Coordinates of C-alpha atoms and ligand atoms in Angstrom, one line a residue:
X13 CA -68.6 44.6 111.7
X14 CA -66.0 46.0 113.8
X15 CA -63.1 48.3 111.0
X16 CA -59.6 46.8 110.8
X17 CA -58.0 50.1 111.1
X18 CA -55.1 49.2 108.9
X19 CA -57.8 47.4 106.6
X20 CA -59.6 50.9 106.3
X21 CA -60.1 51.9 102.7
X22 CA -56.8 49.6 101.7
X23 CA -57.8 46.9 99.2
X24 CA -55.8 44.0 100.6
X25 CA -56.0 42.8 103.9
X26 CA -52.4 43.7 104.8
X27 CA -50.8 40.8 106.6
X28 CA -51.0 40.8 110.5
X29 CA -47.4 39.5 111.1
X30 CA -43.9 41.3 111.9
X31 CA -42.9 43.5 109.0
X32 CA -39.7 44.5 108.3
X33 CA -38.9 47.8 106.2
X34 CA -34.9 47.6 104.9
X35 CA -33.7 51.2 103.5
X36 CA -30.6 51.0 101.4
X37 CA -29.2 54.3 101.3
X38 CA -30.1 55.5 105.0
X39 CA -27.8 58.0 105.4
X40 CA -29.1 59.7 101.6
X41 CA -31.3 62.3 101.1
X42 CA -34.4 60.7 99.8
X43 CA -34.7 58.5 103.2
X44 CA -34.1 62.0 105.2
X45 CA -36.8 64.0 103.4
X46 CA -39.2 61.4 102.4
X47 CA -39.2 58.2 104.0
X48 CA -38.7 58.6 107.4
X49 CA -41.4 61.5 107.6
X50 CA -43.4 58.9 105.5
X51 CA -43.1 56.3 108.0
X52 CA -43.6 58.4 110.7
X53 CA -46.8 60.0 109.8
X54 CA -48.0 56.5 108.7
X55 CA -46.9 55.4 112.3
X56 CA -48.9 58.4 113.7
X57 CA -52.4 57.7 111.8
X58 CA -51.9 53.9 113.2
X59 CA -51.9 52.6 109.6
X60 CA -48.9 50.7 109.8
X61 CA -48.7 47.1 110.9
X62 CA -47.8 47.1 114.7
X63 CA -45.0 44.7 114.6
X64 CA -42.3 47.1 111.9
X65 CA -38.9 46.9 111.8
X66 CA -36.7 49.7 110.1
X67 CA -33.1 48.5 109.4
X68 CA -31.3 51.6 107.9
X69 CA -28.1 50.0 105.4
X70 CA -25.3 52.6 104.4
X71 CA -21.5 52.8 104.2
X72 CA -21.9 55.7 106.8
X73 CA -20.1 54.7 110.4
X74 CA -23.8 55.7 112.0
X75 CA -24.8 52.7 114.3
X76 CA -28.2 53.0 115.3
X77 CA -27.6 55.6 118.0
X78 CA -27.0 57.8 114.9
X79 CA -29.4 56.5 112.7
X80 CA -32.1 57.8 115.3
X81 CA -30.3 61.2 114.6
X82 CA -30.8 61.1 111.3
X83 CA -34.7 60.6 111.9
X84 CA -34.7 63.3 114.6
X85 CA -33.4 65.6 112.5
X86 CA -35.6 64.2 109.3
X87 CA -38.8 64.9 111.3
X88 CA -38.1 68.3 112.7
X89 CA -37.0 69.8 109.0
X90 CA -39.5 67.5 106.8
X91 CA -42.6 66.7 109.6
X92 CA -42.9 69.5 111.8
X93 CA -42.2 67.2 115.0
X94 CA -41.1 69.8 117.6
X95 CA -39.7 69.0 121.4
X96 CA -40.8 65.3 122.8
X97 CA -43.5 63.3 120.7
X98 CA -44.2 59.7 121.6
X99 CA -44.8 58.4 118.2
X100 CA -40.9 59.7 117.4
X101 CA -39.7 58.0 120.1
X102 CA -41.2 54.5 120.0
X103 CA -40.5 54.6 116.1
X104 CA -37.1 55.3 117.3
X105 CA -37.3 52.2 119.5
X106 CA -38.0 50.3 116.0
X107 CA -34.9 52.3 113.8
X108 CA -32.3 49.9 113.5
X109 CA -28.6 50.2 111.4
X110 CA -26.5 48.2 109.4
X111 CA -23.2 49.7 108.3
X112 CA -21.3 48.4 105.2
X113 CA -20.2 49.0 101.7
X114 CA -23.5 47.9 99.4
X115 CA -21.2 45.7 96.8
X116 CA -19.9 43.4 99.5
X117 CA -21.6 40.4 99.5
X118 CA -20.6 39.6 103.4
X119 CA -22.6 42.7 104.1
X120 CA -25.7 41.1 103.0
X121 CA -24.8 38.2 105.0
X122 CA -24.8 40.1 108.6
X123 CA -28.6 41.9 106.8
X124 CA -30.1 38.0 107.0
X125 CA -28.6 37.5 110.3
X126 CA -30.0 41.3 111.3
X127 CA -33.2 40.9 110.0
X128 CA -33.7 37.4 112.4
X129 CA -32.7 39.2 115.2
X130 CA -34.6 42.0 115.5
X131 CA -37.7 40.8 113.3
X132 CA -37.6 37.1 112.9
X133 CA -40.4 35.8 110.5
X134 CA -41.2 38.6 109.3
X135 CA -42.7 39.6 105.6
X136 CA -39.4 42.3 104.5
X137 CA -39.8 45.1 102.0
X138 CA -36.5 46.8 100.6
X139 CA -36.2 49.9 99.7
X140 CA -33.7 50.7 97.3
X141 CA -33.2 54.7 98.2
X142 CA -29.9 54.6 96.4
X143 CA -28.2 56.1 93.2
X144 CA -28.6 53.6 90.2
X145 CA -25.2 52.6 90.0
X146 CA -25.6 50.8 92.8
X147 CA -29.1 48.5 92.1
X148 CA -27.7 46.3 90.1
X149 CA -24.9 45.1 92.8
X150 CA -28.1 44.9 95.7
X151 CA -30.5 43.5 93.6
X152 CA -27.8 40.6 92.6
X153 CA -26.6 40.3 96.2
X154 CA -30.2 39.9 98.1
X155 CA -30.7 36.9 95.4
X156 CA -27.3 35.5 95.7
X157 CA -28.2 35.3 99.7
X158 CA -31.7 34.3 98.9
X159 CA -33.0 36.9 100.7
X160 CA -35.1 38.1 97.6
X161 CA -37.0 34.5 98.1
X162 CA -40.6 34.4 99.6
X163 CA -41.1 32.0 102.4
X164 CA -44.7 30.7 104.2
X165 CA -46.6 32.1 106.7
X166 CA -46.0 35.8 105.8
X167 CA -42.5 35.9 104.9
X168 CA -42.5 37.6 101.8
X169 CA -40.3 39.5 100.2
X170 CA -40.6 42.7 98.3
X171 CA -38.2 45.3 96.2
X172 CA -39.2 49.0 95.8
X173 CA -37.1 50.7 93.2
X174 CA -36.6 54.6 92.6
X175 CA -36.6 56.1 89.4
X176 CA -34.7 56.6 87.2
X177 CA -35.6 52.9 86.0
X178 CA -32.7 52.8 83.2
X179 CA -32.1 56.1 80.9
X180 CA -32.9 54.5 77.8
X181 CA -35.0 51.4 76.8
X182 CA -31.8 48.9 76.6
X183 CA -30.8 50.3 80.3
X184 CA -33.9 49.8 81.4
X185 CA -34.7 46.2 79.5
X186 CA -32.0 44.9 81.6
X187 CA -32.6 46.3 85.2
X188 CA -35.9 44.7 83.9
X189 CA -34.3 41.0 83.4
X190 CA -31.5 41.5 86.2
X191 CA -35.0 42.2 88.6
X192 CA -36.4 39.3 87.2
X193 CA -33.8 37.2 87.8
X194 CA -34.2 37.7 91.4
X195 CA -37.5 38.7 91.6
X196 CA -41.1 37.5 90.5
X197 CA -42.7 40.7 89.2
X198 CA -45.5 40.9 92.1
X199 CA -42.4 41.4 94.4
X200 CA -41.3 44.4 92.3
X201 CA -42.9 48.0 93.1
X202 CA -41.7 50.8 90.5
X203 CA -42.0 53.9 92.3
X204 CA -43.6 56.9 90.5
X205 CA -44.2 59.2 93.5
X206 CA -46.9 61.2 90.7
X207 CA -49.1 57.9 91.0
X208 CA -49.3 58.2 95.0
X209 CA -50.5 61.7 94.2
X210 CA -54.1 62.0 96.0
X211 CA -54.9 64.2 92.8
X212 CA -54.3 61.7 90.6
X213 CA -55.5 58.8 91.9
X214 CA -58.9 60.7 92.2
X215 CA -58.8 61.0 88.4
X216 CA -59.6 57.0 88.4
X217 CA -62.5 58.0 90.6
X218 CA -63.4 61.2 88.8
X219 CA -63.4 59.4 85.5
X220 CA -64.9 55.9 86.7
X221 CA -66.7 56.7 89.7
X222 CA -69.1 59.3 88.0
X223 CA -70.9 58.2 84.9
X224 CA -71.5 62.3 83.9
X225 CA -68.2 62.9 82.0
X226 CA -68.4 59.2 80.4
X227 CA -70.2 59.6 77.2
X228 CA -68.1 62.5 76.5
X229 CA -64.8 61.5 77.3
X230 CA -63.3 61.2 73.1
X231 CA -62.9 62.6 70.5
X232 CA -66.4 63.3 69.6
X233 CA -66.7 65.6 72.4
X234 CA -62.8 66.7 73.3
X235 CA -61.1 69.0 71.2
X236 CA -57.6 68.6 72.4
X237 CA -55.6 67.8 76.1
X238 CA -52.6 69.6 77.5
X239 CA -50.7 68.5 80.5
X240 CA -48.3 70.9 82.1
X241 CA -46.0 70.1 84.7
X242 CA -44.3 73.4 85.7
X243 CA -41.7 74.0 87.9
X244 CA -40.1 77.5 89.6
X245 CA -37.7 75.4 90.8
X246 CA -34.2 74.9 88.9
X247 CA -31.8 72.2 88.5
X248 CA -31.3 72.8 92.7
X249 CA -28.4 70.5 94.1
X250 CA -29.0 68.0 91.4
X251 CA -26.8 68.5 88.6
X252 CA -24.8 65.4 88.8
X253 CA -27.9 63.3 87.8
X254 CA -30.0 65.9 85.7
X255 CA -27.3 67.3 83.0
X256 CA -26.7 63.7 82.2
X257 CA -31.0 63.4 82.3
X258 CA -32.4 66.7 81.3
X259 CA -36.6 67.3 81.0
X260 CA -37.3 64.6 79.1
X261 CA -36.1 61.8 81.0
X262 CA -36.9 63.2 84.5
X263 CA -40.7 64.3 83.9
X264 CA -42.1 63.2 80.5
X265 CA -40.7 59.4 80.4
X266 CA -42.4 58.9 84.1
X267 CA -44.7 61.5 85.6
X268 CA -46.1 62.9 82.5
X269 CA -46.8 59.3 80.5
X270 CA -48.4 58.5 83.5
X271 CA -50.7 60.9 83.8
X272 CA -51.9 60.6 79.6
X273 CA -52.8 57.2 80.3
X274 CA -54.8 57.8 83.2
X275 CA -56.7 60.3 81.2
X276 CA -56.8 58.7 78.1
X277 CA -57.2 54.6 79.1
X278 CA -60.2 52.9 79.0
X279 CA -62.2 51.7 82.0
X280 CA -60.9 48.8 83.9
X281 CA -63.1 46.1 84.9
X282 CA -62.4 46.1 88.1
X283 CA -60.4 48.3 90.7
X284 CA -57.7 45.6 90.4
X285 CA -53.9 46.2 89.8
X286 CA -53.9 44.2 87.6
X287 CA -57.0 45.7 85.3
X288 CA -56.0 49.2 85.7
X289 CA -52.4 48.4 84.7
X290 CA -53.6 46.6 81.4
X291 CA -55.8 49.3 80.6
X292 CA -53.3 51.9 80.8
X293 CA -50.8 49.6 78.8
X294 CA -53.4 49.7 76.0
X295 CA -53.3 53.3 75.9
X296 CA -49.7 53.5 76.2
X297 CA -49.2 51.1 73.3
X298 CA -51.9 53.3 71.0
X299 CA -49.9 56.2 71.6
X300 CA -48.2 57.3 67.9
X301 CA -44.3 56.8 67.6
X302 CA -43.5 60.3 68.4
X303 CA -40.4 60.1 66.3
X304 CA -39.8 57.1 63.3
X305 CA -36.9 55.1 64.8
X306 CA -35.7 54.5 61.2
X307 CA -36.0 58.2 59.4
X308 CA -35.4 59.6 62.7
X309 CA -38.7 62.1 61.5
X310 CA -40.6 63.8 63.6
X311 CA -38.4 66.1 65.6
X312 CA -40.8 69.4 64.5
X313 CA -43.4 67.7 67.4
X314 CA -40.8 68.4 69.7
X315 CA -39.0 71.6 71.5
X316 CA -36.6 71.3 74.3
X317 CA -34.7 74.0 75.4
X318 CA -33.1 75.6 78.3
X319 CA -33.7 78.1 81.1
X320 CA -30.8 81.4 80.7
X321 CA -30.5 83.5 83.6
X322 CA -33.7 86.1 84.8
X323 CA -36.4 86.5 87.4
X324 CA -38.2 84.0 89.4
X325 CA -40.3 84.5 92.3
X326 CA -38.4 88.6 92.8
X327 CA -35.7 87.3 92.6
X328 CA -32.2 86.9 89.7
X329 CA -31.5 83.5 89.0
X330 CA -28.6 82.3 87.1
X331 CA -29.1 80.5 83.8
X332 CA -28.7 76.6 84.1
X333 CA -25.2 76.4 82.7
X334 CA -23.9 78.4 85.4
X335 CA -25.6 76.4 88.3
X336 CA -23.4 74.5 90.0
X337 CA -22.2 71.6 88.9
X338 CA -23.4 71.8 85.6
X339 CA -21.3 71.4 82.3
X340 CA -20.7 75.2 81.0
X341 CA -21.2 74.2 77.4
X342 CA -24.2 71.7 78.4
X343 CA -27.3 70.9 76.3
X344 CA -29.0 69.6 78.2
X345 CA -33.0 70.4 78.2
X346 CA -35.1 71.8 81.3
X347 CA -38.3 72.4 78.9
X348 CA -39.5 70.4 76.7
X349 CA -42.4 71.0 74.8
X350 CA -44.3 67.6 72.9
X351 CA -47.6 67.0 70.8
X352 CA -48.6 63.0 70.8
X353 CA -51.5 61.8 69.3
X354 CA -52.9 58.2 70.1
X355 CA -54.6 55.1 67.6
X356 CA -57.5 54.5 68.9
X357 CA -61.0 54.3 68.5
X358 CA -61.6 56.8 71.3
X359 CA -58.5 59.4 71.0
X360 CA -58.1 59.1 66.8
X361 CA -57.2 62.4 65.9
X362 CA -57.5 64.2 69.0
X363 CA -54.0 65.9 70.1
X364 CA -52.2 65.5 73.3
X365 CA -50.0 68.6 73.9
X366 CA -47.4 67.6 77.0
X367 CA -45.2 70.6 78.5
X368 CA -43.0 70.5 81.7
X369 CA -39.9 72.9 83.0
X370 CA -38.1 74.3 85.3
X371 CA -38.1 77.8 86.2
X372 CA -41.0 79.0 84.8
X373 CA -43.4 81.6 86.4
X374 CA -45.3 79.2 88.2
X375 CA -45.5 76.2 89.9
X376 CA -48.3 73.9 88.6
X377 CA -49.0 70.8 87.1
X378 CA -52.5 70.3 85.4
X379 CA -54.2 68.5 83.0
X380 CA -56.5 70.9 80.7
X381 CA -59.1 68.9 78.6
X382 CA -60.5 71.5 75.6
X383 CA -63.5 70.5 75.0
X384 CA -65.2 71.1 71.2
X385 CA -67.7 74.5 70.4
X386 CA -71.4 73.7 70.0
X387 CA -72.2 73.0 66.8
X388 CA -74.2 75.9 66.2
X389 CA -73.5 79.7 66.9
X390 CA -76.8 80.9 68.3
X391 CA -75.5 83.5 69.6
X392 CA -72.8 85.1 67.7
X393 CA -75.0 87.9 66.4
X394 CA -76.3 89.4 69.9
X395 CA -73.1 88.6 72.2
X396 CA -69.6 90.7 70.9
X397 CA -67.7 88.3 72.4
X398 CA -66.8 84.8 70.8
X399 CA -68.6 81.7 73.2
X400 CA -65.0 80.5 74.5
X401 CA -65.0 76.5 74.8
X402 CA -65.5 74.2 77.6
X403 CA -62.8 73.4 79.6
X404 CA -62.2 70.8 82.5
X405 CA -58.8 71.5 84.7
X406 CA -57.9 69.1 87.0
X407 CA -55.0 70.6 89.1
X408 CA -53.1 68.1 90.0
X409 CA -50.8 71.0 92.4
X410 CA -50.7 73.3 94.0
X411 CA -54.0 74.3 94.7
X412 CA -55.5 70.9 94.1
X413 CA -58.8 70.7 92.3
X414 CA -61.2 70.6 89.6
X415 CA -62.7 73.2 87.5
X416 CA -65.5 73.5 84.7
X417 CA -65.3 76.5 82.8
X418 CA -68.9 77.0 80.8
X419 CA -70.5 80.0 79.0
X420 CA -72.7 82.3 81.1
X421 CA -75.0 85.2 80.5
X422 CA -73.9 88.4 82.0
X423 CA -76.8 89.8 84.0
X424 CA -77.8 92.6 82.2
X425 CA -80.9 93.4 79.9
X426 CA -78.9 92.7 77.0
X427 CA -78.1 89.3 75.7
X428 CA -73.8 88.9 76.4
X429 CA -72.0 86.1 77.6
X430 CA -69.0 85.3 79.5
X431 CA -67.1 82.2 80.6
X432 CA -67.2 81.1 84.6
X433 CA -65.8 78.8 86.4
X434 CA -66.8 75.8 88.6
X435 CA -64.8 74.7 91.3
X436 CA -64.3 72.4 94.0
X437 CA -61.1 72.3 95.6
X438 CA -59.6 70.0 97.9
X439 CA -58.5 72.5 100.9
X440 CA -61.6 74.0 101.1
X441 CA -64.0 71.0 100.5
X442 CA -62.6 68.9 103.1
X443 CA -60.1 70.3 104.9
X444 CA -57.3 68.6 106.7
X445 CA -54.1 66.7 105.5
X446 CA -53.7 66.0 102.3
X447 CA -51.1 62.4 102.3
X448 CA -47.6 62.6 101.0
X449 CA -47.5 60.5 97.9
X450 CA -44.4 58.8 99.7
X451 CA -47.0 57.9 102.5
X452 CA -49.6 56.1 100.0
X453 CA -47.0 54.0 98.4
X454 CA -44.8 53.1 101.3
X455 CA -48.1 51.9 102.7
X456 CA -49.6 50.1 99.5
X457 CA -45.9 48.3 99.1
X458 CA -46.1 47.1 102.8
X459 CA -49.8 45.7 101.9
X460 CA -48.4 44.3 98.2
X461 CA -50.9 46.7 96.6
X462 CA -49.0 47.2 93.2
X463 CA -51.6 49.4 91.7
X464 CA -50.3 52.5 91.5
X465 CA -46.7 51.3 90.5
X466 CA -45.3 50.9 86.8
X467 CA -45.6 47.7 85.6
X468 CA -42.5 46.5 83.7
X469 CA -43.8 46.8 80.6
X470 CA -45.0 50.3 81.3
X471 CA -41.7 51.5 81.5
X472 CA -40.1 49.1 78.7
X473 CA -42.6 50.7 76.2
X474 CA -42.8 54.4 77.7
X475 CA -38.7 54.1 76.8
X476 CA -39.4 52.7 73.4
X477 CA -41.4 55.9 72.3
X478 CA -38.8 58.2 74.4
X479 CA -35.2 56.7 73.3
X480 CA -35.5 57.7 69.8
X481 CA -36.2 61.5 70.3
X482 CA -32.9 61.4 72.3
X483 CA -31.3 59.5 69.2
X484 CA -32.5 61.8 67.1
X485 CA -31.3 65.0 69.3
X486 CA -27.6 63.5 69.4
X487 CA -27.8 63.5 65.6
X488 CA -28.9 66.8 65.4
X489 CA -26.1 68.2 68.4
X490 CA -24.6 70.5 66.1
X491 CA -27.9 72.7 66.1
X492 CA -27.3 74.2 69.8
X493 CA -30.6 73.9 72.1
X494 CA -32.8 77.3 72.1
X495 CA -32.8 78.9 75.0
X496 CA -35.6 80.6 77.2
X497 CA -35.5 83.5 80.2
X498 CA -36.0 82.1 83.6
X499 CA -39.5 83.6 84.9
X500 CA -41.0 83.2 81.2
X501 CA -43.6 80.4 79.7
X502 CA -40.5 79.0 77.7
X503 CA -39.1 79.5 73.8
X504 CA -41.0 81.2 71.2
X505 CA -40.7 77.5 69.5
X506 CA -43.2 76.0 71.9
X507 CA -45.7 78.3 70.7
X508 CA -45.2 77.8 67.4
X509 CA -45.4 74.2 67.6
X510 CA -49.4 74.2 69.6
X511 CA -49.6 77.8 67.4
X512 CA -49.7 76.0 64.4
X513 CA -52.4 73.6 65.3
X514 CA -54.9 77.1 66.1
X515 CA -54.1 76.1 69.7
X516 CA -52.4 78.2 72.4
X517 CA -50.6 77.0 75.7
X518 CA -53.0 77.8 78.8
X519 CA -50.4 80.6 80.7
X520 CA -51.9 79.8 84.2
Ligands
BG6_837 C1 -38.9 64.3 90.3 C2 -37.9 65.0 89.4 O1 -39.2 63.0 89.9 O2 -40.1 65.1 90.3 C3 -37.6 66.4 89.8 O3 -36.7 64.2 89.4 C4 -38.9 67.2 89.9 O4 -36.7 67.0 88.9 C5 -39.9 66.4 90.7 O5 -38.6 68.4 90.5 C6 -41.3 67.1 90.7 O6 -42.1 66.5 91.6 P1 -43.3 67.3 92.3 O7 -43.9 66.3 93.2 O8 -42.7 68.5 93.0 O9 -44.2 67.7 91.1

């Protein structure tokens, strides 16, 4: 059998006709430092179907002379492409731009008439690489046109939409129905660029490819889970959409919900989207309201706060209310700190500690799975030191891997004991490129793969345990936020709250 090489290791059969990729927001930042490189090292690997189209749509006065700039410059910063490359320049042959103001509905008028000049017949995806405001007014206009409706042989049609998907659950409930109204949900792909992670798709295939961890995987065997996404970063060049967002919104509604359900759903019966979606719904729905929508109870599970000025990295950084841009007097959170615990027969009573921030010591995000102490002390009257308990890290980055840490005698003549580790890691196991998320999802969206993308009622009931923690913070606004040194593992109130459970945060 001779290997389709775009069918390699895909589950669909992607479609062999003309493709056509249309990027609102061409000119922004997302299409300079992710997509093009994206669709330019899928280009190079030969994974994308021969026949593509890119149509770049912005108000910018670029023309497609200067839309090749952009990508020129987009591959030298973001892909390393330096002097002449072939693959550049017959991707640049394929670059093609449409000026015009996105709310104008005569702009999306020339896009039908573009799209059937330059790839006529073709199955389109758009890509909706622009600020929120603005998705409502596309999304309306490509139905009005009927651009939005699938036609034979090939010519469907398919919306990718960046986060943030709404800010609370009402927000995003209606992008949810204004979608639909335009869109059958197969045609919608909600990014989450953690899912296109090649670390955590391998914890489907760590956890249902390998029957070993299986039989232990509850609450028999696990003791409790913590998932850390830290960041050295700060707020960057961003504060226009984080002080209105803050920690919670930006990592825990998405990224970090995401990666509980992977750990904590149930096996899908199949590698399907379809399966692995309703399997991580179920988990999502088990998960405990975090606070009680009527009381407003449960804000001690909870700590936000927010980095003040100190060292990262060597070097002083300011404190986040005088970053630019931000609001001097601003609450909002960089860290937040939560404890969840899930109904279900397999996770009753087991805690799930979630943590993410910004400028903290370290750059990592992992998932740290505690598992319980043998039953039985053997050998707490020979070895001084307490057995420590088994612990699985998956590192989902930097330094991608797993590791086992188990009890080991110290080689000596006496009888001590002391904890190792077990590791594989990706670098050194096999070497080579490790995908851009933005790589695996441009391609599974050109494929209609929606696997790895949030379903709508992932996000619908991800909001409906996150909204009322931000209720009940905007009833409690007198009380200030608590603040923590930039360079430290956040407030003395994040401790306290895994502290008092006879936990402690891992400090990597
Ligand atoms: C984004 C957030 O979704 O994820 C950013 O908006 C955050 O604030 C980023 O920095 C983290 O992504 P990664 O891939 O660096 O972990």
């Amino acid at each position: 059998m001779t290997l389709n090489p775009f069918h390699d290791g895909l589950r669909i059969e992607p479609s062999p006709g003309a493709v056509a990729l249309v990027i609102f927001g061409a000119s922004g930042d997302l299409t300079k430092r992710k997509l093009l490189p994206a669709i330019y090292q899928l280009t190079r690997l030969h994974r994308l179907p021969p026949r593509l189209a890119v149509v770049g749509v912005a108000n910018s006065p670029l023309g497609d002379e200067g839309f090749r700039k952009v990508m020129a410059e987009s591959l030298e910063e973001f892909a390393r492409v330096e002097g002449p490359d072939e693959v550049a320049d017959s991707l640049a042959r394929n670059l093609h731009y449409l000026e015009g103001d996105l709310t104008d509905a005569d702009l999306y008028r020339r896009l039908e008439s573009k799209l059937a000049e330059v790839s006529p017949g073709a199955g389109v995806l758009f890509y909706l690489a622009i600020p929120p405001s603005l998705g409502p007014a596309v999304t309306t206009h490509l139905g009005a046109v009927g651009l939005s409706r699938e036609q034979d042989q090939g010519q469907w049609r398919r919306i990718i939409v960046e986060k943030p998907f709404g800010t609370d659950l009402a927000s995003a409930r209606s992008l949810n129905q204004l979608l639909h109204d335009h869109f059958d949900e197969e045609q919608i792909f909600r990014i989450d660029h953690y899912l296109g992670k090649e670390t955590v798709q391998n914890l489907m295939v760590f956890r249902f490819a390998n029957g070993m961890f299986e039989p232990i995987w509850n609450r028999r065997y696990i003791d409790h889970v913590q998932i850390t996404a830290a960041e050295t970063v700060g707020v960057e060049q961003r504060a226009g959409y984080y002080d209105s967002a803050g920690a919670l919104r930006d990592m825990v509604q998405n990224h970090l919900m995401q990666l509980l359900t992977l750990i904590a759903m149930e096996p899908p019966v199949a590698f399907t989207a379809e399966s692995v979606r309703d399997r991580k719904m179920d988990a999502l729905r088990s998960v405990q309201p975090i606070i009680n929508p009527a009381t407003g109870e449960g804000l001690d599970a909870i700590v936000r706060a927010q980095y003040a000025d100190g060292w990262v990295d060597g070097h002083v950084v300011p404190g986040y209310c005088d970053e630019p841009g931000v609001n001097k007097a601003s609450t909002t959170e960089t860290f937040v700190a939560l404890k969840v615990q899930l109904d279900s027969w397999r996770w009753a009573g087991v805690p799930f500690y979630l943590r993410t921030a910004k400028r903290l010591p370290k750059r990592v995000t992992e998932i740290a799975i505690q598992f319980k102490r043998p039953p039985l002390q053997i050998f707490k009257q020979v070895s001084p030191t307490p057995v420590a308990s088994n612990l699985l890290i998956i590192n989902v980055q930097p330094d991608e891997g797993i590791s086992l840490r188990f009890e080991a005698k110290l080689p000596s003549t006496r009888m001590q004991l002391a904890p190792v580790m077990m590791n594989f890691r990706y670098g050194s196991t096999f070497g080579g490129e490790v995908p851009e998320a933005y790589e695996t999802l441009l391609l599974d969206a050109l494929i209609g793969d929606p696997t790895l993308f949030a379903r709508h009622d992932f996000v619908e009931a991800s909001w409906a345990l996150i909204s009322p923690i931000h209720q009940a913070w905007a009833a409690h606004k007198a009380t200030g936020i608590p603040t923590y040194e930039a360079g430290e593992w956040g407030p003395a109130e994040a401790h306290a709250l895994i502290n008092a459970d006879g936990y402690r945060w891992r400090t990597q």
